[in-house]
Amino acid sequence: MKLKHIFMLLGAVLLGLTACSKDTPNTPDLSKTLAGTEWEATVRESDAGNKSVVTTIVLKFVDGTKFTSQSTQQTIKNGAVVKTEVDDPEQGTYTYEGGVATLFINTRDHEGNAAMMELPLTMDSSKQQLTGKVPNEAGTITILTFVRKK
């Protein structure tokens, strides 16, 4: 009879341990996919007249090939927000191989013709960051660092 009770107790303990397994968050393996993740970059530029423009870009990877992005610009003067502009969400496609996400964005060139821009973003999975270089109209390069949103 004691042996039967020991096996029942052991069975109950094993069932209890499997029911209390550690819950893991629904987090994708960033070495394989960016699908379902959301990233944010902030760029601050000084403007004339003691103003600065802060642009926040939110990048969402919808699935394994599509992304959306939306930017918000705030003009700040003397520490107060004087103007906020929210751009319409944009959609594009991307590839993700070897820790590099290449975004393909439909845009317009200087003459107003449709053009395709490629933006490679390099993954630093230890810091949960994507970094890329974007040329602007003035001929300079802006470095964008996207940080993963929780």
Short mmCIF file of N, CA and C in Angstrom, two decimals:
data_model
loop_
_atom_site.label_atom_id
_atom_site.label_comp_id
_atom_site.label_asym_id
_atom_site.label_seq_id
_atom_site.Cartn_x
_atom_site.Cartn_y
_atom_site.Cartn_z
N MET A 1 0.81 -1.19 0.00
CA MET A 1 0.00 0.00 0.00
C MET A 1 0.86 1.26 0.00
N LYS A 2 1.98 1.25 0.74
CA LYS A 2 2.85 2.42 0.78
C LYS A 2 3.44 2.71 -0.60
N LEU A 3 3.81 1.68 -1.32
CA LEU A 3 4.39 1.85 -2.65
C LEU A 3 3.39 2.51 -3.59
N LYS A 4 2.14 2.15 -3.47
CA LYS A 4 1.09 2.75 -4.30
C LYS A 4 0.97 4.23 -3.99
N HIS A 5 1.00 4.61 -2.72
CA HIS A 5 0.90 6.03 -2.33
C HIS A 5 2.13 6.82 -2.79
N ILE A 6 3.29 6.21 -2.76
CA ILE A 6 4.51 6.89 -3.20
C ILE A 6 4.42 7.19 -4.70
N PHE A 7 3.96 6.22 -5.49
CA PHE A 7 3.82 6.44 -6.93
C PHE A 7 2.75 7.49 -7.23
N MET A 8 1.68 7.50 -6.48
CA MET A 8 0.63 8.51 -6.68
C MET A 8 1.18 9.90 -6.34
N LEU A 9 1.93 10.01 -5.24
CA LEU A 9 2.52 11.28 -4.85
C LEU A 9 3.54 11.74 -5.90
N LEU A 10 4.37 10.82 -6.38
CA LEU A 10 5.35 11.14 -7.40
C LEU A 10 4.66 11.61 -8.69
N GLY A 11 3.58 10.93 -9.07
CA GLY A 11 2.82 11.33 -10.26
C GLY A 11 2.21 12.71 -10.10
N ALA A 12 1.67 13.00 -8.92
CA ALA A 12 1.08 14.32 -8.67
C ALA A 12 2.15 15.41 -8.72
N VAL A 13 3.32 15.14 -8.17
CA VAL A 13 4.41 16.12 -8.21
C VAL A 13 4.86 16.37 -9.64
N LEU A 14 5.00 15.32 -10.43
CA LEU A 14 5.41 15.48 -11.83
C LEU A 14 4.38 16.27 -12.63
N LEU A 15 3.10 15.98 -12.43
CA LEU A 15 2.05 16.74 -13.11
C LEU A 15 2.08 18.22 -12.68
N GLY A 16 2.31 18.44 -11.41
CA GLY A 16 2.37 19.81 -10.90
C GLY A 16 3.55 20.57 -11.49
N LEU A 17 4.68 19.92 -11.62
CA LEU A 17 5.86 20.58 -12.18
C LEU A 17 5.67 20.92 -13.65
N THR A 18 5.05 20.05 -14.41
CA THR A 18 4.84 20.35 -15.83
C THR A 18 3.79 21.43 -16.01
N ALA A 19 2.83 21.53 -15.12
CA ALA A 19 1.81 22.58 -15.21
C ALA A 19 2.38 23.94 -14.86
N CYS A 20 3.45 23.98 -14.08
CA CYS A 20 4.06 25.24 -13.65
C CYS A 20 5.29 25.58 -14.46
N SER A 21 5.35 25.11 -15.71
CA SER A 21 6.53 25.42 -16.51
C SER A 21 6.62 26.91 -16.76
N LYS A 22 7.83 27.37 -16.94
CA LYS A 22 8.09 28.80 -17.11
C LYS A 22 7.40 29.30 -18.39
N ASP A 23 6.63 30.36 -18.26
CA ASP A 23 5.98 30.95 -19.42
C ASP A 23 7.02 31.76 -20.19
N THR A 24 7.14 31.51 -21.48
CA THR A 24 8.07 32.28 -22.29
C THR A 24 7.28 33.28 -23.11
N PRO A 25 7.78 34.50 -23.23
CA PRO A 25 7.06 35.48 -24.02
C PRO A 25 7.06 35.08 -25.49
N ASN A 26 6.10 35.59 -26.22
CA ASN A 26 5.97 35.30 -27.63
C ASN A 26 6.96 36.20 -28.38
N THR A 27 8.26 35.89 -28.29
CA THR A 27 9.31 36.70 -28.87
C THR A 27 9.97 35.93 -30.00
N PRO A 28 10.01 36.51 -31.19
CA PRO A 28 10.67 35.79 -32.29
C PRO A 28 12.18 35.76 -32.12
N ASP A 29 12.81 34.80 -32.74
CA ASP A 29 14.26 34.69 -32.76
C ASP A 29 14.77 35.71 -33.78
N LEU A 30 15.40 36.79 -33.30
CA LEU A 30 15.81 37.89 -34.18
C LEU A 30 16.92 37.50 -35.15
N SER A 31 17.54 36.37 -34.96
CA SER A 31 18.54 35.93 -35.94
C SER A 31 17.86 35.34 -37.18
N LYS A 32 16.57 35.03 -37.08
CA LYS A 32 15.85 34.41 -38.18
C LYS A 32 14.76 35.28 -38.79
N THR A 33 14.07 36.07 -37.96
CA THR A 33 12.94 36.85 -38.47
C THR A 33 12.74 38.13 -37.67
N LEU A 34 12.18 39.12 -38.32
CA LEU A 34 11.78 40.36 -37.66
C LEU A 34 10.25 40.47 -37.60
N ALA A 35 9.56 39.51 -38.19
CA ALA A 35 8.10 39.54 -38.26
C ALA A 35 7.49 39.71 -36.87
N GLY A 36 6.56 40.65 -36.77
CA GLY A 36 5.85 40.88 -35.52
C GLY A 36 6.57 41.79 -34.55
N THR A 37 7.70 42.37 -34.96
CA THR A 37 8.43 43.26 -34.06
C THR A 37 8.20 44.72 -34.43
N GLU A 38 8.45 45.60 -33.47
CA GLU A 38 8.26 47.03 -33.66
C GLU A 38 9.50 47.76 -33.15
N TRP A 39 9.95 48.76 -33.91
CA TRP A 39 11.20 49.47 -33.63
C TRP A 39 10.96 50.97 -33.70
N GLU A 40 11.79 51.74 -33.00
CA GLU A 40 11.60 53.19 -32.97
C GLU A 40 12.96 53.90 -33.04
N ALA A 41 13.02 54.95 -33.87
CA ALA A 41 14.23 55.78 -33.97
C ALA A 41 13.83 57.23 -33.75
N THR A 42 14.72 58.00 -33.13
CA THR A 42 14.49 59.42 -32.89
C THR A 42 15.67 60.21 -33.43
N VAL A 43 15.36 61.25 -34.22
CA VAL A 43 16.39 62.11 -34.79
C VAL A 43 16.08 63.54 -34.38
N ARG A 44 17.09 64.23 -33.84
CA ARG A 44 16.93 65.63 -33.42
C ARG A 44 17.80 66.49 -34.32
N GLU A 45 17.18 67.51 -34.91
CA GLU A 45 17.90 68.45 -35.77
C GLU A 45 17.66 69.86 -35.29
N SER A 46 18.71 70.65 -35.26
CA SER A 46 18.57 72.05 -34.86
C SER A 46 18.04 72.85 -36.04
N ASP A 47 17.23 73.83 -35.74
CA ASP A 47 16.62 74.69 -36.73
C ASP A 47 17.00 76.13 -36.40
N ALA A 48 16.76 77.03 -37.30
CA ALA A 48 17.05 78.44 -37.04
C ALA A 48 16.07 79.00 -36.02
N GLY A 49 16.48 80.01 -35.30
CA GLY A 49 15.57 80.67 -34.38
C GLY A 49 15.33 79.92 -33.09
N ASN A 50 16.36 79.24 -32.55
CA ASN A 50 16.22 78.55 -31.27
C ASN A 50 15.15 77.47 -31.29
N LYS A 51 14.99 76.84 -32.44
CA LYS A 51 14.03 75.75 -32.58
C LYS A 51 14.78 74.46 -32.88
N SER A 52 14.17 73.35 -32.53
CA SER A 52 14.70 72.05 -32.93
C SER A 52 13.53 71.21 -33.41
N VAL A 53 13.83 70.31 -34.33
CA VAL A 53 12.82 69.41 -34.87
C VAL A 53 13.19 68.00 -34.45
N VAL A 54 12.27 67.33 -33.76
CA VAL A 54 12.48 65.96 -33.31
C VAL A 54 11.56 65.06 -34.13
N THR A 55 12.17 64.15 -34.86
CA THR A 55 11.41 63.22 -35.69
C THR A 55 11.50 61.83 -35.06
N THR A 56 10.36 61.22 -34.83
CA THR A 56 10.28 59.86 -34.30
C THR A 56 9.71 58.98 -35.39
N ILE A 57 10.43 57.90 -35.72
CA ILE A 57 10.00 56.97 -36.76
C ILE A 57 9.70 55.63 -36.10
N VAL A 58 8.49 55.12 -36.32
CA VAL A 58 8.11 53.81 -35.81
C VAL A 58 8.06 52.86 -37.00
N LEU A 59 8.82 51.77 -36.89
CA LEU A 59 8.94 50.78 -37.94
C LEU A 59 8.36 49.47 -37.42
N LYS A 60 7.35 48.96 -38.14
CA LYS A 60 6.70 47.69 -37.75
C LYS A 60 6.90 46.67 -38.86
N PHE A 61 7.44 45.51 -38.49
CA PHE A 61 7.59 44.42 -39.45
C PHE A 61 6.34 43.55 -39.34
N VAL A 62 5.48 43.66 -40.35
CA VAL A 62 4.17 43.01 -40.32
C VAL A 62 4.31 41.49 -40.43
N ASP A 63 5.10 41.05 -41.40
CA ASP A 63 5.33 39.62 -41.59
C ASP A 63 6.75 39.44 -42.12
N GLY A 64 7.02 38.37 -42.80
CA GLY A 64 8.37 38.09 -43.27
C GLY A 64 8.82 38.90 -44.46
N THR A 65 7.92 39.70 -45.07
CA THR A 65 8.30 40.47 -46.26
C THR A 65 7.77 41.91 -46.26
N LYS A 66 6.83 42.24 -45.39
CA LYS A 66 6.21 43.57 -45.42
C LYS A 66 6.46 44.34 -44.13
N PHE A 67 6.59 45.67 -44.28
CA PHE A 67 6.74 46.53 -43.11
C PHE A 67 5.91 47.80 -43.31
N THR A 68 5.63 48.47 -42.22
CA THR A 68 5.01 49.79 -42.27
C THR A 68 5.88 50.73 -41.44
N SER A 69 5.84 52.00 -41.80
CA SER A 69 6.56 53.00 -41.02
C SER A 69 5.70 54.26 -40.94
N GLN A 70 5.85 54.95 -39.84
CA GLN A 70 5.13 56.20 -39.64
C GLN A 70 6.04 57.14 -38.84
N SER A 71 6.09 58.39 -39.27
CA SER A 71 6.93 59.34 -38.56
C SER A 71 6.10 60.47 -37.99
N THR A 72 6.58 60.99 -36.87
CA THR A 72 5.96 62.13 -36.20
C THR A 72 7.04 63.17 -36.01
N GLN A 73 6.77 64.40 -36.43
CA GLN A 73 7.72 65.49 -36.26
C GLN A 73 7.16 66.49 -35.28
N GLN A 74 7.99 66.86 -34.33
CA GLN A 74 7.61 67.89 -33.36
C GLN A 74 8.61 69.02 -33.44
N THR A 75 8.10 70.24 -33.60
CA THR A 75 8.95 71.41 -33.57
C THR A 75 8.93 71.95 -32.15
N ILE A 76 10.12 72.11 -31.58
CA ILE A 76 10.23 72.52 -30.18
C ILE A 76 10.98 73.85 -30.12
N LYS A 77 10.41 74.78 -29.37
CA LYS A 77 11.06 76.07 -29.15
C LYS A 77 11.04 76.37 -27.67
N ASN A 78 12.21 76.68 -27.13
CA ASN A 78 12.36 76.97 -25.69
C ASN A 78 11.79 75.84 -24.82
N GLY A 79 11.94 74.61 -25.26
CA GLY A 79 11.51 73.46 -24.48
C GLY A 79 10.04 73.10 -24.61
N ALA A 80 9.27 73.88 -25.37
CA ALA A 80 7.84 73.60 -25.53
C ALA A 80 7.54 73.18 -26.97
N VAL A 81 6.63 72.23 -27.13
CA VAL A 81 6.23 71.77 -28.46
C VAL A 81 5.32 72.83 -29.07
N VAL A 82 5.72 73.36 -30.23
CA VAL A 82 4.92 74.39 -30.89
C VAL A 82 4.17 73.86 -32.10
N LYS A 83 4.60 72.69 -32.62
CA LYS A 83 3.93 72.12 -33.79
C LYS A 83 4.19 70.62 -33.83
N THR A 84 3.16 69.85 -34.16
CA THR A 84 3.30 68.40 -34.31
C THR A 84 2.70 67.99 -35.65
N GLU A 85 3.45 67.24 -36.41
CA GLU A 85 2.98 66.72 -37.70
C GLU A 85 3.13 65.21 -37.69
N VAL A 86 2.08 64.50 -38.09
CA VAL A 86 2.12 63.04 -38.17
C VAL A 86 1.93 62.66 -39.64
N ASP A 87 2.91 61.98 -40.20
CA ASP A 87 2.84 61.55 -41.59
C ASP A 87 1.91 60.35 -41.72
N ASP A 88 1.38 60.17 -42.92
CA ASP A 88 0.58 58.98 -43.19
C ASP A 88 1.50 57.76 -43.13
N PRO A 89 0.97 56.64 -42.67
CA PRO A 89 1.79 55.42 -42.64
C PRO A 89 2.22 55.02 -44.05
N GLU A 90 3.44 54.56 -44.18
CA GLU A 90 3.96 54.08 -45.45
C GLU A 90 4.17 52.58 -45.36
N GLN A 91 4.05 51.93 -46.51
CA GLN A 91 4.26 50.49 -46.56
C GLN A 91 5.39 50.17 -47.51
N GLY A 92 6.05 49.08 -47.27
CA GLY A 92 7.12 48.65 -48.15
C GLY A 92 7.41 47.19 -47.93
N THR A 93 8.42 46.72 -48.63
CA THR A 93 8.84 45.34 -48.48
C THR A 93 10.27 45.32 -47.95
N TYR A 94 10.69 44.17 -47.46
CA TYR A 94 12.04 44.02 -46.95
C TYR A 94 12.51 42.59 -47.08
N THR A 95 13.83 42.44 -47.01
CA THR A 95 14.43 41.12 -46.89
C THR A 95 15.26 41.13 -45.62
N TYR A 96 15.47 39.96 -45.05
CA TYR A 96 16.27 39.85 -43.83
C TYR A 96 17.16 38.63 -43.93
N GLU A 97 18.45 38.89 -44.14
CA GLU A 97 19.42 37.81 -44.28
C GLU A 97 20.72 38.20 -43.59
N GLY A 98 21.29 37.29 -42.85
CA GLY A 98 22.60 37.50 -42.24
C GLY A 98 22.67 38.69 -41.30
N GLY A 99 21.58 38.98 -40.61
CA GLY A 99 21.57 40.10 -39.68
C GLY A 99 21.41 41.46 -40.32
N VAL A 100 21.05 41.49 -41.61
CA VAL A 100 20.83 42.76 -42.31
C VAL A 100 19.42 42.77 -42.89
N ALA A 101 18.64 43.76 -42.47
CA ALA A 101 17.30 43.97 -43.03
C ALA A 101 17.43 45.05 -44.10
N THR A 102 17.07 44.72 -45.32
CA THR A 102 17.10 45.71 -46.40
C THR A 102 15.67 46.12 -46.70
N LEU A 103 15.37 47.40 -46.42
CA LEU A 103 14.04 47.94 -46.67
C LEU A 103 13.98 48.49 -48.09
N PHE A 104 12.89 48.23 -48.78
CA PHE A 104 12.65 48.76 -50.12
C PHE A 104 11.48 49.72 -50.02
N ILE A 105 11.76 51.02 -50.27
CA ILE A 105 10.79 52.07 -50.04
C ILE A 105 10.52 52.79 -51.35
N ASN A 106 9.25 52.93 -51.73
CA ASN A 106 8.89 53.73 -52.90
C ASN A 106 8.96 55.19 -52.52
N THR A 107 9.68 55.97 -53.34
CA THR A 107 9.87 57.38 -53.05
C THR A 107 9.90 58.16 -54.36
N ARG A 108 10.18 59.44 -54.29
CA ARG A 108 10.31 60.30 -55.47
C ARG A 108 11.72 60.86 -55.52
N ASP A 109 12.28 60.94 -56.73
CA ASP A 109 13.61 61.54 -56.87
C ASP A 109 13.48 63.06 -56.96
N HIS A 110 14.59 63.75 -57.21
CA HIS A 110 14.59 65.22 -57.25
C HIS A 110 13.70 65.79 -58.35
N GLU A 111 13.49 65.03 -59.42
CA GLU A 111 12.64 65.49 -60.52
C GLU A 111 11.17 65.11 -60.31
N GLY A 112 10.88 64.41 -59.24
CA GLY A 112 9.50 64.00 -58.95
C GLY A 112 9.11 62.66 -59.54
N ASN A 113 10.07 61.95 -60.11
CA ASN A 113 9.79 60.64 -60.69
C ASN A 113 9.80 59.57 -59.60
N ALA A 114 9.00 58.53 -59.82
CA ALA A 114 8.97 57.43 -58.86
C ALA A 114 10.33 56.73 -58.84
N ALA A 115 10.77 56.40 -57.63
CA ALA A 115 12.06 55.73 -57.47
C ALA A 115 11.96 54.74 -56.32
N MET A 116 12.87 53.79 -56.31
CA MET A 116 12.93 52.79 -55.24
C MET A 116 14.19 53.06 -54.43
N MET A 117 14.02 53.23 -53.12
CA MET A 117 15.17 53.44 -52.24
C MET A 117 15.40 52.17 -51.44
N GLU A 118 16.66 51.78 -51.33
CA GLU A 118 17.04 50.64 -50.50
C GLU A 118 17.72 51.18 -49.26
N LEU A 119 17.28 50.71 -48.11
CA LEU A 119 17.87 51.12 -46.85
C LEU A 119 18.29 49.88 -46.07
N PRO A 120 19.60 49.57 -46.06
CA PRO A 120 20.06 48.43 -45.26
C PRO A 120 20.17 48.81 -43.79
N LEU A 121 19.62 47.98 -42.92
CA LEU A 121 19.70 48.16 -41.48
C LEU A 121 20.40 46.94 -40.89
N THR A 122 21.47 47.18 -40.15
CA THR A 122 22.25 46.10 -39.58
C THR A 122 21.79 45.81 -38.15
N MET A 123 21.59 44.55 -37.85
CA MET A 123 21.09 44.12 -36.55
C MET A 123 22.23 43.97 -35.54
N ASP A 124 22.01 44.52 -34.36
CA ASP A 124 22.87 44.24 -33.20
C ASP A 124 21.92 43.62 -32.17
N SER A 125 21.82 42.29 -32.19
CA SER A 125 20.83 41.61 -31.35
C SER A 125 21.14 41.74 -29.87
N SER A 126 22.42 41.93 -29.50
CA SER A 126 22.73 42.07 -28.08
C SER A 126 22.18 43.38 -27.52
N LYS A 127 22.12 44.43 -28.35
CA LYS A 127 21.56 45.71 -27.92
C LYS A 127 20.11 45.91 -28.37
N GLN A 128 19.58 44.95 -29.13
CA GLN A 128 18.23 45.05 -29.69
C GLN A 128 18.11 46.33 -30.51
N GLN A 129 19.06 46.53 -31.46
CA GLN A 129 19.09 47.73 -32.29
C GLN A 129 19.27 47.37 -33.76
N LEU A 130 18.67 48.21 -34.62
CA LEU A 130 18.90 48.18 -36.06
C LEU A 130 19.50 49.52 -36.43
N THR A 131 20.61 49.53 -37.17
CA THR A 131 21.28 50.78 -37.51
C THR A 131 21.48 50.88 -39.02
N GLY A 132 21.21 52.07 -39.57
CA GLY A 132 21.39 52.31 -40.99
C GLY A 132 21.76 53.74 -41.27
N LYS A 133 22.27 53.99 -42.47
CA LYS A 133 22.66 55.33 -42.90
C LYS A 133 21.74 55.79 -44.01
N VAL A 134 21.19 57.02 -43.84
CA VAL A 134 20.26 57.57 -44.81
C VAL A 134 20.83 58.87 -45.37
N PRO A 135 21.03 58.95 -46.69
CA PRO A 135 21.47 60.22 -47.28
C PRO A 135 20.29 61.19 -47.33
N ASN A 136 20.56 62.48 -47.15
CA ASN A 136 19.49 63.47 -47.26
C ASN A 136 19.78 64.44 -48.40
N GLU A 137 18.87 65.40 -48.62
CA GLU A 137 18.98 66.31 -49.75
C GLU A 137 20.24 67.16 -49.69
N ALA A 138 20.73 67.48 -48.52
CA ALA A 138 21.91 68.34 -48.37
C ALA A 138 23.21 67.59 -48.67
N GLY A 139 23.12 66.31 -48.97
CA GLY A 139 24.30 65.53 -49.28
C GLY A 139 24.99 64.95 -48.07
N THR A 140 24.43 65.15 -46.89
CA THR A 140 25.00 64.56 -45.69
C THR A 140 24.28 63.25 -45.39
N ILE A 141 24.83 62.51 -44.45
CA ILE A 141 24.25 61.21 -44.09
C ILE A 141 23.76 61.27 -42.65
N THR A 142 22.54 60.80 -42.45
CA THR A 142 21.97 60.69 -41.11
C THR A 142 22.01 59.24 -40.69
N ILE A 143 22.51 58.99 -39.49
CA ILE A 143 22.53 57.62 -38.97
C ILE A 143 21.27 57.40 -38.16
N LEU A 144 20.51 56.39 -38.56
CA LEU A 144 19.29 56.02 -37.83
C LEU A 144 19.58 54.80 -36.98
N THR A 145 19.22 54.88 -35.71
CA THR A 145 19.34 53.74 -34.81
C THR A 145 17.95 53.42 -34.29
N PHE A 146 17.41 52.31 -34.72
CA PHE A 146 16.10 51.85 -34.28
C PHE A 146 16.28 50.95 -33.06
N VAL A 147 15.55 51.23 -32.01
CA VAL A 147 15.58 50.42 -30.80
C VAL A 147 14.27 49.65 -30.72
N ARG A 148 14.38 48.40 -30.35
CA ARG A 148 13.17 47.56 -30.28
C ARG A 148 12.25 48.01 -29.18
N LYS A 149 10.97 48.18 -29.55
CA LYS A 149 9.96 48.54 -28.56
C LYS A 149 9.48 47.26 -27.88
N LYS A 150 9.26 47.33 -26.60
CA LYS A 150 8.82 46.17 -25.83
C LYS A 150 7.35 45.96 -26.00
#
